[in-house]
Structures are given as C-alpha cells and as structure tokens.
Amino acid sequence: MNPDDREPVMTEPKGLRAADLTLEEKAALTSGADFWTTKAIDRVGVPSIMLTDGPHGLRKQATGNDHLGLAGSVPATCFPPAVGLSATFDPELAERVGVALGVESAIEDVAVILGPGINIKRSPLCGRNFEYMSEDPIVSGAMGAGLVKGIQSQGVGSSLKHFAANNQETDRLRVSSDVDPRPLREIYLRGFERVVRDAQPWTVMCSYNRINGVYASEDPWLLTQVLREEWGFDGIVVSDWGAVNDRVAGLVAGMDLEMPSSGGRTDAELVAAVRDGRLDERDLDAVADRLLELARKAQARAAATDPLDVDAHHALAREVAGRAIVLLKNEGTLPLPRNARLAVIGEFARTPRFQGAGSSQINPTRVDAALDAIRAVAGDVPFAAGFDITPEGVSEAETARLRDEAVSVARDAGTVLLFLGVPSHEESEGYDREHIDLPAAQLDLLDAIVEVNPEVVVVLSNGGVVALPFARKVPAIVEAWLLGQAGGSATADVLFGDVNPSGRLAETIPLRLEDTPAYGSFPGEHGHVRYGEGLLVGYRWYDEKQLAVRYPFGHGLSYTTFAYGDAVAAVRDDGDVVVVVPVTNTGRVAGREVVQAYTSLPGSDVQRPPHELKAFASVQLAPGETASVTLRIRRSELAYWDIRVDRWIVESGAYVIDVGSSSRDLRTSTTVVVDGDEVVLPASLNSSFDELLLDPVVGSDLRAMIEERYGTGENQLLKMLGNFPVGRLDGFPLPRADLVELVERAQRG
Ligand code: BGC
C-alpha cells in the first residue's frame, strides 16, 4: 500500500481517553467497521486499523469480504503452517518467521495479524490440526511465544487464538467443551499462559465455543479473572469472527472488540444498556480506553518503505520447511545419491498440497513443486500421477489406469519416490475429519508398487496425522506435512541430503484411530463434548496405557547419530531447574538434535501422566562435536493445579528427569529434589479426621485425645474413621464440644 493511503494518524490529544468520547463513540469503538477494520472516530482523530489472517502468512483481502478464505487476497509468503513449524521444536526459528510475518503485515499496513493458533491437538480428527502446534502445551506455548515475539518486534500486533478449549470444528460455534479444572489448566490453558506471560500479545482472540457451558466470548472467569488478573494480560480481547452471543454480557466479561461488524446493532445494544442501567458506563470506558491504546500502538509503527523481498522470504520459507520435515523411517535409502535412478510417483509431487483450507489460506508469491525440485537435481526423472486428488474423484477404470501406469514407471526405477497424502477436501477449517486413513486408491497403489519394486521412499503430505499401515513394507518414510510455498524444494533438499532432517513429531502417530485418547468422546453430541481422558492427552495417554504407537511424540531421525552423556540437574536460586547434558554427533555429517527433558514424580499425591515434556533444545553439531546442552525447566511448569485451593502447587519431592531423543527414546536420567509449596487447607467441621490429625496446631492433641479414650492399639478405629468429617457423628468418637474447640483452635492457627 502507498504510505499516503494510510488512515489519518491519531491526531491530538495524545492522551485521548474514553472520557473524551460520547457514549455512542465509545460503543462504536467496540466493534468492527466491516470484516477487517475497526471504526475511525474522525471527530477526535481516532484511526481505523486493520486486523487480518494469519497465521502462517498474510491473508489480506483485496476485494470481497469473507473470513473463510473463499475470496482472493494479496500475494504473500506462505510459510509452513503450524503443523510444520512446530515440528522444528525451535522457538528462535519461529521468532524469525514471526519477524517476516511482521514485515509483510507492515508493508500492507495491517495492524494485527490473526495468529498464532495454539489449541491443543486433542484428537487427530480435528479438521484444523494443521493450524495448531502440538498435543503438548509446552511445545505449543514455546513455539507460540516465539512467533508472537517476532511479529510484535516489527510494531505489528498478534492475536493469540483460539482462547480456549477449541479443539474441534464440529458445532464449533456452540459446542460446550466440558473439561475438568486440572486438564483445563494443565493442558488446555498452559500454553496460552506461557505465551501471554512471555510475549504479551497485543490481542487474544476468544474462541467460538463454550467452556463448561459458558461462551468463551462472555466468560468473566476466562477473560478477566484468568487472562487479565492471573496472567497479567493488558491487551485487547477480540472475538473470533461471529463469536459474540450476548454483546452486553461479553463486554462485562472482558471481551473488548467484536469482529466483524454487526452493522451497528450491537453498538446500539451497548448504548441502550448504559442508558437503562444494565451496563455500568465505567465498564464501557475501560474497554474503550484499551481500544484507544491499541490504535495508538498501531499508529506508533513507522510506515514501511521497502517493498516485500519475495526471494528472501521464500528462502526463509524453504529453510523452515526443511527443518520441519520429520524423517520417520530410514533403512539407509536416504539421502539419495544425486545420480540415483529415480521415479517420482504421486500427484502431490506435481501438485503440492502446502497449506490447509479456510481462513488461513494464503495466496502465495510462488509455489515450488517437489517434482521440479527433484528434476533440478537429478535430471529428467520419470513421473506418474498414480492417483487422483480432486474432490469429484474419477471412475474405477481411470483409477486402475493411473495405478497401472505408475506401476510400470516404478518397475524400471532404482528408487521410487512415492508422494502420498490427504487430499485437500478431507481436511479444512469448518469441519472435522472422519478417519485418519490415506485414500484406498493410494494404499492400493503402494501395495502394487512394492510388489514390483520394494525400494520405495514414501513422502507424506498431510495436515493431521495419518495411519501408516505400510510402515514395515517400505525402507523409508518422510513426513512432509503441509510445508508452505517452498515445501517442494525443501523436500528435495532433505531427500538428497543438502539438509539433514531434524524435525520431530509434535504429535504422536498412533497405530489406529481407535487407540487415540478422545476416541469415542470426540466430537460429542447434543452440544457437549466431554474431555473424559482428562490429563491423558497425546503421549500422556499412550504412555499411561502402555499402548504401542506407530511413531512416538518427539520422534525424528537424522542422517547422523547422537550420543548422550550423563545428565545432571540442579535447582537454581529462582526455583527453576537446570539440566545439563553432553550430546555428541557420532556420525559423519553435520546434524541437529532436539534434546528433550521429561519429568515424573514417583509417589506423587496427585494423578500424573507417566512423564511430561518440560523443556527442549535444538542444537546443531558438526561431526564429532560435543555440546553441553542446557535445558531450563521452569518451576511453574512442575506445578499441578490444585482444585482444593484453586491454584498452582509444586509438590515437594525427588523429581526424575529423563533426557533423550523422543518420548520413547530416553538416554539418560537424573533426579532433583524440589522443595515444594505448602498447601494449607482451612480446618472446619467438614475436615476429615485424617486431615485434622495432620494439622500442625491441633493434630497431636487430637491423636492424644483419641488414644486416651480408646488406647494406642486402636489403629483400626482411626483407619475406619479417617475419612469421616469430624462434625458428622455427634459424640463419637469424641464429644462434639471437644471437636469444635479443636477446629476453632486450628482455624486461629
Ligand atoms: C477463524 C479464525 C479467523 C477468523 C477471521 C474464523 O472463522 O476461526 O481463526 O482468524 O475467522 O478470518
């Protein structure tokens, strides 16, 4: 955009406050002017600002207004969607992508880019998993924070979304995610908390769904108590597009900006609510002040002067895509010699699937196809499409013809590069997947090819994970996700060894859909989805149930090998735990290892998954090089959410820290003793005998009184009575007056 076309800058007075605006002007600030912009208030010089998608590229619509990616948008770099980015396990790389997104937003005069999306991948069936980071909150939070820092370093705001517990597309505008407090805090909110605390996004986008019956867009607990009061968020809460149910309730709950425009209807509702006393004008003032601050922040950015460096951003997209590829299996076929006698099979090699459908759909500046990139290295390699990927499908005869043609091409090759994947119409924003299988025609093709030529490298294009029933039949599998516009060349980089793969699974690849944690309860019914697996999401589930998986969380191979020395851990003065582990590249080529630290607490008083990822680091090593890798486990990440006192509690004890290359490839272990938080439960007549016996003030007196009356040998009595509230049985085992006195003394402390 020409800088002269920018909206008038916020003129004076700089310290404009809600109090300077009329009631109608304040209400006007709280909702969009159209699909993508806020309202200007010309009288006092408040500019309109633009918010637009996101998250892995800029989707600024030139014409047409929709939020589902239907109309076109200005060309922008399509970086790897979150499914790929998170597989790098590298928040610094995410930050570099964020910088690039910020630069592109600034050039287009976009004030806020709508991302990142960090919802937990509760089920592989969620249609939008390609837009989300991980099944683990630490990975989601760390990667999300990296992106936000990068974007906002350019004077552009981010919008952390979708807050919260929006883990499916089915009935997404109404469904209630019914989730218990511990999983809600420890799994579903933890990543959001980390991003808010570490990176202070300018905005947070509240989700469409309800949480335990309350719409996220009008939940004072979520938007005010947790987000602002506990986490210290001081930005704007923006509604997901169309998430507003009751505007007045939403405003009171802390939902600042409604998007898109309601055509003035909800502004009028707010004005009427103030006039008839249902809404305190001070609540509206607080929201208007925050929105004025957002406009000020947006205007503080200097107008971009340089045009988009298309080549540089494409190169970054290629670097990130190369880092995102996960080498699932390799029996020595890869990397390919440059003179290998290859055949490329599979429509995805020619027609890359590099992003998902919906509001995140970017209009890329260019697109690299893997077939072209492979031919650029290995010459005129033969190709056959092998199968059809159109939504309409083709006849059985055409399916057979495509297969037979591909088999005859494969027969003559040394190595077959077989590009399989999920057709785009099978995964998208707006609806969930029905299964995790590759199309039957593709599986049949694979079987037919393996019969004539077993030297097959499978390259996958998919946004959500797929079952891999053929894993034992082929010598190599490359998980190439949806990798953005440079994914094709990045794939060739990895296949030929120009890039040594280092991506890791941020989500488990299960053997079967039936094994997955939410199987049976996803996507719920009649407006409710019960998160019955509780804390056991992703690898936490498979490990607790001791289930075999196809490839575990954190897995990813390299063309080199790494050896781990002994890990040591210590608690720092600030309570964080530092783990140091020597890692050596024992192979012949340079490579990158993702070192992962998982903790457990044997004998814990509360339910815990067998182990949980708490820290990770990505380290590049030359052949023979050893690095001393330092991982910092935040004390806060060791905490569980204690529902008795409604706060985070770090339990005391000897924490085991297992360090390794994946959740199921742990190489070294150490222990660290952590001095935890004290949980003091207020004494009452509803305290149990067991609890009162542990009370520091009266516990020993209670024991003495019982022993005096029943003798010291009566342990059985205490055992049976232990869980009785002390006030429940009048006169037994002690006079009520004595128990009341003990409780009152305990309460005085
Ligand atoms: C999506 C958001 C998106 C918004 C604007 C909604 O349907 O859920 O992720 O940012 O539309 O396009």
PDB file of C-alpha atoms in Angstrom, residues 131-307:
ATOM      1  CA  GLU A 131      -3.122 -24.782  12.029  1.00  0.00           C
ATOM      2  CA  TYR A 132      -2.222 -25.877  15.541  1.00  0.00           C
ATOM      3  CA  MET A 133       1.135 -26.673  17.079  1.00  0.00           C
ATOM      4  CA  SER A 134       1.072 -29.767  19.209  1.00  0.00           C
ATOM      5  CA  GLU A 135      -0.594 -32.187  21.573  1.00  0.00           C
ATOM      6  CA  ASP A 136       1.717 -30.778  24.250  1.00  0.00           C
ATOM      7  CA  PRO A 137       1.288 -27.400  25.959  1.00  0.00           C
ATOM      8  CA  ILE A 138       4.992 -26.662  26.426  1.00  0.00           C
ATOM      9  CA  VAL A 139       5.699 -27.078  22.713  1.00  0.00           C
ATOM     10  CA  SER A 140       2.581 -25.067  21.811  1.00  0.00           C
ATOM     11  CA  GLY A 141       3.422 -22.305  24.279  1.00  0.00           C
ATOM     12  CA  ALA A 142       7.111 -22.034  23.460  1.00  0.00           C
ATOM     13  CA  MET A 143       6.551 -22.014  19.688  1.00  0.00           C
ATOM     14  CA  GLY A 144       3.619 -19.607  20.003  1.00  0.00           C
ATOM     15  CA  ALA A 145       5.656 -17.225  22.135  1.00  0.00           C
ATOM     16  CA  GLY A 146       8.442 -17.254  19.553  1.00  0.00           C
ATOM     17  CA  LEU A 147       6.045 -16.272  16.776  1.00  0.00           C
ATOM     18  CA  VAL A 148       4.419 -13.521  18.830  1.00  0.00           C
ATOM     19  CA  LYS A 149       7.773 -12.014  19.802  1.00  0.00           C
ATOM     20  CA  GLY A 150       8.862 -11.957  16.184  1.00  0.00           C
ATOM     21  CA  ILE A 151       5.666 -10.430  14.833  1.00  0.00           C
ATOM     22  CA  GLN A 152       5.491  -7.766  17.511  1.00  0.00           C
ATOM     23  CA  SER A 153       9.164  -6.830  17.131  1.00  0.00           C
ATOM     24  CA  GLN A 154       8.019  -5.171  13.895  1.00  0.00           C
ATOM     25  CA  GLY A 155       5.436  -2.942  15.564  1.00  0.00           C
ATOM     26  CA  VAL A 156       2.629  -5.217  14.420  1.00  0.00           C
ATOM     27  CA  GLY A 157       0.253  -6.919  16.839  1.00  0.00           C
ATOM     28  CA  SER A 158      -0.504 -10.616  17.022  1.00  0.00           C
ATOM     29  CA  SER A 159      -3.710 -12.337  18.051  1.00  0.00           C
ATOM     30  CA  LEU A 160      -3.251 -15.449  20.122  1.00  0.00           C
ATOM     31  CA  LYS A 161      -6.081 -17.807  19.241  1.00  0.00           C
ATOM     32  CA  HIS A 162      -8.488 -19.533  19.808  1.00  0.00           C
ATOM     33  CA  PHE A 163      -8.910 -18.881  23.515  1.00  0.00           C
ATOM     34  CA  ALA A 164      -9.808 -21.507  24.687  1.00  0.00           C
ATOM     35  CA  ALA A 165     -10.558 -25.249  24.562  1.00  0.00           C
ATOM     36  CA  ASN A 166     -11.468 -25.005  20.880  1.00  0.00           C
ATOM     37  CA  ASN A 167     -10.254 -28.418  19.836  1.00  0.00           C
ATOM     38  CA  GLN A 168     -12.694 -29.432  17.140  1.00  0.00           C
ATOM     39  CA  GLU A 169     -14.614 -27.954  14.254  1.00  0.00           C
ATOM     40  CA  THR A 170     -17.869 -29.889  14.684  1.00  0.00           C
ATOM     41  CA  ASP A 171     -20.525 -27.477  16.008  1.00  0.00           C
ATOM     42  CA  ARG A 172     -17.646 -25.129  16.816  1.00  0.00           C
ATOM     43  CA  LEU A 173     -19.820 -22.044  17.264  1.00  0.00           C
ATOM     44  CA  ARG A 174     -21.908 -23.594  20.029  1.00  0.00           C
ATOM     45  CA  VAL A 175     -20.386 -26.757  21.420  1.00  0.00           C
ATOM     46  CA  SER A 176     -19.503 -26.808  25.099  1.00  0.00           C
ATOM     47  CA  SER A 177     -16.084 -28.252  25.847  1.00  0.00           C
ATOM     48  CA  ASP A 178     -16.774 -29.916  29.176  1.00  0.00           C
ATOM     49  CA  VAL A 179     -13.397 -30.201  30.789  1.00  0.00           C
ATOM     50  CA  ASP A 180     -12.286 -30.618  34.389  1.00  0.00           C
ATOM     51  CA  PRO A 181     -10.182 -27.951  36.085  1.00  0.00           C
ATOM     52  CA  ARG A 182      -6.892 -29.850  36.072  1.00  0.00           C
ATOM     53  CA  PRO A 183      -6.764 -30.696  32.366  1.00  0.00           C
ATOM     54  CA  LEU A 184      -8.163 -27.269  31.571  1.00  0.00           C
ATOM     55  CA  ARG A 185      -5.302 -25.583  33.420  1.00  0.00           C
ATOM     56  CA  GLU A 186      -2.503 -28.088  32.881  1.00  0.00           C
ATOM     57  CA  ILE A 187      -3.154 -28.995  29.239  1.00  0.00           C
ATOM     58  CA  TYR A 188      -5.520 -26.574  27.509  1.00  0.00           C
ATOM     59  CA  LEU A 189      -4.646 -23.223  29.119  1.00  0.00           C
ATOM     60  CA  ARG A 190      -0.986 -23.810  29.947  1.00  0.00           C
ATOM     61  CA  GLY A 191       0.333 -22.891  26.503  1.00  0.00           C
ATOM     62  CA  PHE A 192      -1.804 -19.742  26.394  1.00  0.00           C
ATOM     63  CA  GLU A 193      -0.495 -18.741  29.797  1.00  0.00           C
ATOM     64  CA  ARG A 194       3.072 -19.127  28.626  1.00  0.00           C
ATOM     65  CA  VAL A 195       2.583 -17.009  25.524  1.00  0.00           C
ATOM     66  CA  VAL A 196       0.767 -14.292  27.457  1.00  0.00           C
ATOM     67  CA  ARG A 197       3.394 -14.142  30.191  1.00  0.00           C
ATOM     68  CA  ASP A 198       6.426 -14.420  27.891  1.00  0.00           C
ATOM     69  CA  ALA A 199       5.368 -12.378  24.891  1.00  0.00           C
ATOM     70  CA  GLN A 200       2.359 -10.192  25.801  1.00  0.00           C
ATOM     71  CA  PRO A 201       0.397 -10.477  22.548  1.00  0.00           C
ATOM     72  CA  TRP A 202      -1.404  -7.247  21.685  1.00  0.00           C
ATOM     73  CA  THR A 203      -4.614  -9.196  21.340  1.00  0.00           C
ATOM     74  CA  VAL A 204      -6.102 -12.539  22.295  1.00  0.00           C
ATOM     75  CA  MET A 205      -8.904 -13.980  20.170  1.00  0.00           C
ATOM     76  CA  CYS A 206     -11.632 -15.649  22.196  1.00  0.00           C
ATOM     77  CA  SER A 207     -12.977 -18.795  20.641  1.00  0.00           C
ATOM     78  CA  TYR A 208     -16.445 -19.594  19.362  1.00  0.00           C
ATOM     79  CA  ASN A 209     -17.225 -22.488  21.690  1.00  0.00           C
ATOM     80  CA  ARG A 210     -18.481 -22.664  25.247  1.00  0.00           C
ATOM     81  CA  ILE A 211     -16.339 -23.957  28.090  1.00  0.00           C
ATOM     82  CA  ASN A 212     -18.268 -25.889  30.691  1.00  0.00           C
ATOM     83  CA  GLY A 213     -21.438 -24.293  29.402  1.00  0.00           C
ATOM     84  CA  VAL A 214     -20.289 -20.657  29.168  1.00  0.00           C
ATOM     85  CA  TYR A 215     -19.448 -18.983  25.834  1.00  0.00           C
ATOM     86  CA  ALA A 216     -15.755 -18.066  25.780  1.00  0.00           C
ATOM     87  CA  SER A 217     -16.843 -14.654  24.455  1.00  0.00           C
ATOM     88  CA  GLU A 218     -18.796 -13.901  27.623  1.00  0.00           C
ATOM     89  CA  ASP A 219     -16.885 -15.761  30.305  1.00  0.00           C
ATOM     90  CA  PRO A 220     -15.642 -13.407  33.046  1.00  0.00           C
ATOM     91  CA  TRP A 221     -13.646 -16.209  34.633  1.00  0.00           C
ATOM     92  CA  LEU A 222     -11.728 -16.854  31.401  1.00  0.00           C
ATOM     93  CA  LEU A 223     -11.376 -13.346  30.010  1.00  0.00           C
ATOM     94  CA  THR A 224     -10.904 -11.351  33.180  1.00  0.00           C
ATOM     95  CA  GLN A 225     -10.013 -13.494  36.160  1.00  0.00           C
ATOM     96  CA  VAL A 226      -7.614 -15.889  34.426  1.00  0.00           C
ATOM     97  CA  LEU A 227      -6.363 -13.863  31.473  1.00  0.00           C
ATOM     98  CA  ARG A 228      -6.010 -10.405  32.978  1.00  0.00           C
ATOM     99  CA  GLU A 229      -5.883 -10.840  36.736  1.00  0.00           C
ATOM    100  CA  GLU A 230      -3.859 -14.031  36.989  1.00  0.00           C
ATOM    101  CA  TRP A 231      -1.689 -13.806  33.882  1.00  0.00           C
ATOM    102  CA  GLY A 232      -1.362 -10.028  33.678  1.00  0.00           C
ATOM    103  CA  PHE A 233      -2.669  -9.625  30.113  1.00  0.00           C
ATOM    104  CA  ASP A 234      -3.121  -5.948  29.293  1.00  0.00           C
ATOM    105  CA  GLY A 235      -4.157  -6.095  25.643  1.00  0.00           C
ATOM    106  CA  ILE A 236      -7.395  -6.479  23.751  1.00  0.00           C
ATOM    107  CA  VAL A 237      -9.670  -9.482  23.627  1.00  0.00           C
ATOM    108  CA  VAL A 238     -11.137  -9.743  20.136  1.00  0.00           C
ATOM    109  CA  SER A 239     -13.963 -12.100  19.306  1.00  0.00           C
ATOM    110  CA  ASP A 240     -13.460 -14.821  16.769  1.00  0.00           C
ATOM    111  CA  TRP A 241     -15.393 -13.804  13.685  1.00  0.00           C
ATOM    112  CA  GLY A 242     -19.001 -14.205  14.746  1.00  0.00           C
ATOM    113  CA  ALA A 243     -18.303 -15.474  18.290  1.00  0.00           C
ATOM    114  CA  VAL A 244     -20.461 -12.881  20.026  1.00  0.00           C
ATOM    115  CA  ASN A 245     -23.586 -14.301  21.567  1.00  0.00           C
ATOM    116  CA  ASP A 246     -24.663 -11.588  24.025  1.00  0.00           C
ATOM    117  CA  ARG A 247     -22.757  -8.338  23.453  1.00  0.00           C
ATOM    118  CA  VAL A 248     -23.538  -6.752  26.800  1.00  0.00           C
ATOM    119  CA  ALA A 249     -22.585  -9.863  28.778  1.00  0.00           C
ATOM    120  CA  GLY A 250     -19.454 -10.166  26.656  1.00  0.00           C
ATOM    121  CA  LEU A 251     -18.356  -6.614  27.343  1.00  0.00           C
ATOM    122  CA  VAL A 252     -18.821  -7.039  31.079  1.00  0.00           C
ATOM    123  CA  ALA A 253     -16.869 -10.308  30.921  1.00  0.00           C
ATOM    124  CA  GLY A 254     -13.899  -8.576  29.266  1.00  0.00           C
ATOM    125  CA  MET A 255     -14.497  -9.096  25.535  1.00  0.00           C
ATOM    126  CA  ASP A 256     -13.337  -5.784  24.060  1.00  0.00           C
ATOM    127  CA  LEU A 257     -13.673  -5.873  20.310  1.00  0.00           C
ATOM    128  CA  GLU A 258     -16.386  -7.630  18.357  1.00  0.00           C
ATOM    129  CA  MET A 259     -15.420  -8.719  14.845  1.00  0.00           C
ATOM    130  CA  PRO A 260     -16.606  -8.453  12.198  1.00  0.00           C
ATOM    131  CA  SER A 261     -19.059  -5.550  12.082  1.00  0.00           C
ATOM    132  CA  SER A 262     -22.536  -6.123  13.441  1.00  0.00           C
ATOM    133  CA  GLY A 263     -23.807  -3.280  11.261  1.00  0.00           C
ATOM    134  CA  GLY A 264     -24.222  -1.132  14.370  1.00  0.00           C
ATOM    135  CA  ARG A 265     -26.772  -3.456  16.004  1.00  0.00           C
ATOM    136  CA  THR A 266     -24.634  -4.411  18.979  1.00  0.00           C
ATOM    137  CA  ASP A 267     -23.262  -0.876  19.413  1.00  0.00           C
ATOM    138  CA  ALA A 268     -26.859   0.250  19.881  1.00  0.00           C
ATOM    139  CA  GLU A 269     -27.397  -2.569  22.387  1.00  0.00           C
ATOM    140  CA  LEU A 270     -24.485  -1.298  24.457  1.00  0.00           C
ATOM    141  CA  VAL A 271     -25.756   2.277  24.353  1.00  0.00           C
ATOM    142  CA  ALA A 272     -29.229   1.156  25.409  1.00  0.00           C
ATOM    143  CA  ALA A 273     -27.794  -0.988  28.211  1.00  0.00           C
ATOM    144  CA  VAL A 274     -25.896   2.001  29.624  1.00  0.00           C
ATOM    145  CA  ARG A 275     -28.975   4.206  29.348  1.00  0.00           C
ATOM    146  CA  ASP A 276     -31.261   1.799  31.143  1.00  0.00           C
ATOM    147  CA  GLY A 277     -28.702   0.969  33.825  1.00  0.00           C
ATOM    148  CA  ARG A 278     -27.956  -2.644  32.861  1.00  0.00           C
ATOM    149  CA  LEU A 279     -24.379  -1.743  31.933  1.00  0.00           C
ATOM    150  CA  ASP A 280     -22.119   0.408  34.061  1.00  0.00           C
ATOM    151  CA  GLU A 281     -20.624   3.064  31.791  1.00  0.00           C
ATOM    152  CA  ARG A 282     -17.304   2.618  33.568  1.00  0.00           C
ATOM    153  CA  ASP A 283     -17.079  -0.903  32.125  1.00  0.00           C
ATOM    154  CA  LEU A 284     -17.530   0.531  28.646  1.00  0.00           C
ATOM    155  CA  ASP A 285     -14.927   3.217  29.403  1.00  0.00           C
ATOM    156  CA  ALA A 286     -12.374   0.596  30.426  1.00  0.00           C
ATOM    157  CA  VAL A 287     -12.874  -1.236  27.127  1.00  0.00           C
ATOM    158  CA  ALA A 288     -12.776   1.981  25.089  1.00  0.00           C
ATOM    159  CA  ASP A 289      -9.541   3.013  26.797  1.00  0.00           C
ATOM    160  CA  ARG A 290      -7.947  -0.289  25.885  1.00  0.00           C
ATOM    161  CA  LEU A 291      -9.080   0.105  22.270  1.00  0.00           C
ATOM    162  CA  LEU A 292      -7.646   3.625  22.104  1.00  0.00           C
ATOM    163  CA  GLU A 293      -4.384   2.162  23.344  1.00  0.00           C
ATOM    164  CA  LEU A 294      -4.448  -0.459  20.586  1.00  0.00           C
ATOM    165  CA  ALA A 295      -4.970   2.243  17.962  1.00  0.00           C
ATOM    166  CA  ARG A 296      -2.070   4.198  19.466  1.00  0.00           C
ATOM    167  CA  LYS A 297       0.234   1.166  19.365  1.00  0.00           C
ATOM    168  CA  ALA A 298      -0.715   0.516  15.746  1.00  0.00           C
ATOM    169  CA  GLN A 299      -0.017   4.096  14.789  1.00  0.00           C
ATOM    170  CA  ALA A 300       3.346   4.141  16.524  1.00  0.00           C
ATOM    171  CA  ARG A 301       4.824   1.961  13.782  1.00  0.00           C
ATOM    172  CA  ALA A 302       6.671   3.889  11.100  1.00  0.00           C
ATOM    173  CA  ALA A 303       5.243   3.368   7.614  1.00  0.00           C
ATOM    174  CA  ALA A 304       7.082   0.615   5.753  1.00  0.00           C
ATOM    175  CA  THR A 305       9.159   1.970   2.909  1.00  0.00           C
ATOM    176  CA  ASP A 306      10.831  -1.115   1.444  1.00  0.00           C
ATOM    177  CA  PRO A 307       8.855  -3.440  -0.815  1.00  0.00           C
TER     178      PRO A 307
END
